[in-house]
Every structure is written in C-alpha cells, then in structure tokens.
PDB file of C-alpha atoms in Angstrom:
ATOM      1  CA  MET A   1     -29.178 -21.693   3.295  1.00  0.00           C
ATOM      2  CA  ALA A   2     -27.608 -20.450   0.742  1.00  0.00           C
ATOM      3  CA  ARG A   3     -24.435 -19.410   0.743  1.00  0.00           C
ATOM      4  CA  THR A   4     -23.381 -15.398   0.155  1.00  0.00           C
ATOM      5  CA  THR A   5     -20.405 -14.662  -1.842  1.00  0.00           C
ATOM      6  CA  VAL A   6     -18.125 -12.508  -0.925  1.00  0.00           C
ATOM      7  CA  LEU A   7     -17.504  -9.795  -3.801  1.00  0.00           C
ATOM      8  CA  PHE A   8     -13.961  -8.928  -2.991  1.00  0.00           C
ATOM      9  CA  SER A   9     -11.160 -11.406  -0.202  1.00  0.00           C
ATOM     10  CA  ALA A  10      -9.400  -9.590   2.496  1.00  0.00           C
ATOM     11  CA  PRO A  11     -10.876  -5.669   1.948  1.00  0.00           C
ATOM     12  CA  LYS A  12      -8.635  -4.258   4.098  1.00  0.00           C
ATOM     13  CA  SER A  13      -6.113  -5.359   2.685  1.00  0.00           C
ATOM     14  CA  ARG A  14      -7.251  -4.271  -0.130  1.00  0.00           C
ATOM     15  CA  LEU A  15      -7.981  -0.991   0.550  1.00  0.00           C
ATOM     16  CA  VAL A  16      -4.398  -0.295   1.588  1.00  0.00           C
ATOM     17  CA  ALA A  17      -3.569  -2.554  -1.150  1.00  0.00           C
ATOM     18  CA  CYS A  18      -5.105   0.312  -3.655  1.00  0.00           C
ATOM     19  CA  VAL A  19      -4.265   2.800  -1.958  1.00  0.00           C
ATOM     20  CA  ALA A  20      -1.344   3.120  -0.100  1.00  0.00           C
ATOM     21  CA  GLY A  21       0.753   0.439  -1.563  1.00  0.00           C
ATOM     22  CA  ALA A  22      -0.136   1.228  -6.048  1.00  0.00           C
ATOM     23  CA  LEU A  23       0.358   5.337  -4.291  1.00  0.00           C
ATOM     24  CA  LEU A  24       4.333   3.550  -3.686  1.00  0.00           C
ATOM     25  CA  ALA A  25       5.267   1.742  -6.209  1.00  0.00           C
ATOM     26  CA  ALA A  26       2.651   4.358  -8.799  1.00  0.00           C
ATOM     27  CA  THR A  27       6.364   6.655  -6.747  1.00  0.00           C
ATOM     28  CA  LEU A  28       8.521   4.441  -7.215  1.00  0.00           C
ATOM     29  CA  ILE A  29       8.157   3.918 -10.153  1.00  0.00           C
ATOM     30  CA  THR A  30       7.898   7.270 -11.515  1.00  0.00           C
ATOM     31  CA  ALA A  31      11.817   7.866 -10.123  1.00  0.00           C
ATOM     32  CA  GLY A  32      13.259   4.058 -11.225  1.00  0.00           C
ATOM     33  CA  ALA A  33      11.467   5.963 -15.061  1.00  0.00           C
ATOM     34  CA  ALA A  34      14.168   8.007 -15.508  1.00  0.00           C
ATOM     35  CA  THR A  35      16.950   5.348 -15.846  1.00  0.00           C
ATOM     36  CA  TYR A  36      14.956   3.501 -18.673  1.00  0.00           C
ATOM     37  CA  LEU A  37      13.284   5.874 -20.867  1.00  0.00           C
ATOM     38  CA  PRO A  38      15.614   6.707 -24.631  1.00  0.00           C
ATOM     39  CA  PHE A  39      14.484   9.702 -24.086  1.00  0.00           C
ATOM     40  CA  ASN A  40      17.394  13.288 -23.478  1.00  0.00           C
ATOM     41  CA  ASP A  41      17.778  14.682 -19.524  1.00  0.00           C
ATOM     42  CA  ILE A  42      14.867  16.754 -20.024  1.00  0.00           C
ATOM     43  CA  ASP A  43      12.145  14.716 -20.883  1.00  0.00           C
ATOM     44  CA  ARG A  44      14.069  11.747 -19.147  1.00  0.00           C
ATOM     45  CA  ILE A  45      12.192  14.084 -15.884  1.00  0.00           C
ATOM     46  CA  GLY A  46       9.490  15.283 -17.410  1.00  0.00           C
ATOM     47  CA  VAL A  47       7.235  12.082 -19.430  1.00  0.00           C
ATOM     48  CA  PRO A  48       6.973  10.129 -16.009  1.00  0.00           C
ATOM     49  CA  ILE A  49       5.838  13.296 -14.099  1.00  0.00           C
ATOM     50  CA  LEU A  50       2.743  13.635 -16.892  1.00  0.00           C
ATOM     51  CA  LEU A  51       2.620  10.277 -16.565  1.00  0.00           C
ATOM     52  CA  PHE A  52       2.491   9.879 -12.965  1.00  0.00           C
ATOM     53  CA  PRO A  53      -1.474  10.301 -12.037  1.00  0.00           C
ATOM     54  CA  VAL A  54      -1.726   7.162 -15.189  1.00  0.00           C
ATOM     55  CA  THR A  55      -0.083   4.427 -13.452  1.00  0.00           C
ATOM     56  CA  TRP A  56      -1.296   5.451 -10.475  1.00  0.00           C
ATOM     57  CA  THR A  57      -4.793   5.379 -11.679  1.00  0.00           C
ATOM     58  CA  LEU A  58      -4.206   1.551 -13.449  1.00  0.00           C
ATOM     59  CA  LEU A  59      -2.549   0.593 -10.564  1.00  0.00           C
ATOM     60  CA  PHE A  60      -5.314   1.237  -7.971  1.00  0.00           C
ATOM     61  CA  LEU A  61      -7.509  -0.315 -10.989  1.00  0.00           C
ATOM     62  CA  PHE A  62      -5.680  -3.662 -10.438  1.00  0.00           C
ATOM     63  CA  SER A  63      -5.345  -3.817  -6.878  1.00  0.00           C
ATOM     64  CA  ALA A  64      -9.421  -3.178  -6.463  1.00  0.00           C
ATOM     65  CA  MET A  65     -10.191  -5.344  -9.411  1.00  0.00           C
ATOM     66  CA  ALA A  66      -8.109  -8.765  -8.771  1.00  0.00           C
ATOM     67  CA  ARG A  67      -9.367 -11.859  -7.620  1.00  0.00           C
ATOM     68  CA  SER A  68      -6.642 -12.332  -5.408  1.00  0.00           C
ATOM     69  CA  ILE A  69      -4.577 -10.053  -3.264  1.00  0.00           C
ATOM     70  CA  TRP A  70      -1.607 -11.867  -3.228  1.00  0.00           C
ATOM     71  CA  ARG A  71      -1.351 -11.820  -7.164  1.00  0.00           C
ATOM     72  CA  VAL A  72      -1.997  -8.060  -5.742  1.00  0.00           C
ATOM     73  CA  TRP A  73       0.264  -7.340  -3.222  1.00  0.00           C
ATOM     74  CA  LEU A  74       2.649 -10.019  -5.190  1.00  0.00           C
ATOM     75  CA  GLY A  75       2.518  -7.735  -8.479  1.00  0.00           C
ATOM     76  CA  LEU A  76       3.762  -4.352  -6.534  1.00  0.00           C
ATOM     77  CA  GLY A  77       6.037  -5.473  -4.255  1.00  0.00           C
ATOM     78  CA  LEU A  78       7.318  -6.735  -7.722  1.00  0.00           C
ATOM     79  CA  LEU A  79       7.109  -3.430  -9.646  1.00  0.00           C
ATOM     80  CA  CYS A  80       8.631  -1.238  -6.309  1.00  0.00           C
ATOM     81  CA  LEU A  81      11.621  -4.006  -5.214  1.00  0.00           C
ATOM     82  CA  ILE A  82      12.540  -4.200  -9.394  1.00  0.00           C
ATOM     83  CA  HIS A  83      12.493   0.063  -9.027  1.00  0.00           C
ATOM     84  CA  ALA A  84      13.986   0.591  -6.752  1.00  0.00           C
ATOM     85  CA  GLY A  85      16.701  -1.437  -7.583  1.00  0.00           C
ATOM     86  CA  LEU A  86      16.562   0.251 -11.035  1.00  0.00           C
ATOM     87  CA  ILE A  87      17.283   4.040  -8.492  1.00  0.00           C
ATOM     88  CA  TYR A  88      20.012   2.167  -6.484  1.00  0.00           C
ATOM     89  CA  GLN A  89      21.722   0.715  -9.873  1.00  0.00           C
ATOM     90  CA  HIS A  90      21.704   5.000 -11.330  1.00  0.00           C
ATOM     91  CA  LEU A  91      22.728   6.255  -8.345  1.00  0.00           C
ATOM     92  CA  MET A  92      25.652   3.904  -6.949  1.00  0.00           C
ATOM     93  CA  GLY A  93      26.695   3.142 -10.304  1.00  0.00           C
TER      94      GLY A  93
END
C-alpha cells in the first residue's frame, strides 16, 4: 500500500488561521504600529493604514505556507498579544 502525503496539515484550522487569524493580527498590528512609528501624528496614522494590505497579505501567506499549524497559531497569537499590549499601554499611560 502506498502512503499518501497530505499537502497541508489541518486544512480547516489553516483556513481559519488564513482568513480570521491573519485579519485580526493585521488589524491589531495596524492599530499598534501608531504607538511605535517615529513619525509625526498624521504619518503615524496614515502609514499603517497604507501598509495594512501588505501586512494582511504577508500574514495570509505565512498562515497558508507554514509547515506547522502550531507555529502559525503561535506566531499570530504572539503578534496579537504584543500589539494589544502596546495599544493598552498607549491608552492607559
């Protein structure tokens, strides 16, 4: 019997990571980038908004092409936590 190999592991989880996870992470990165970019006020808002499609595309491709689905969720989760922390720190202090 020939053993078949699966192209991607966990296709349903990978699809959720590609669509919802990448979108959530890109949104938080866009909002959090305004706290650490070294521009004036207008550029701090405008540059992340203009880079949002690039950020989402890169996260989507990372989610689709990574070998391990655990690395995908770990990477997206860390990005979300870091940028949510930056947003919280900026709003509270």
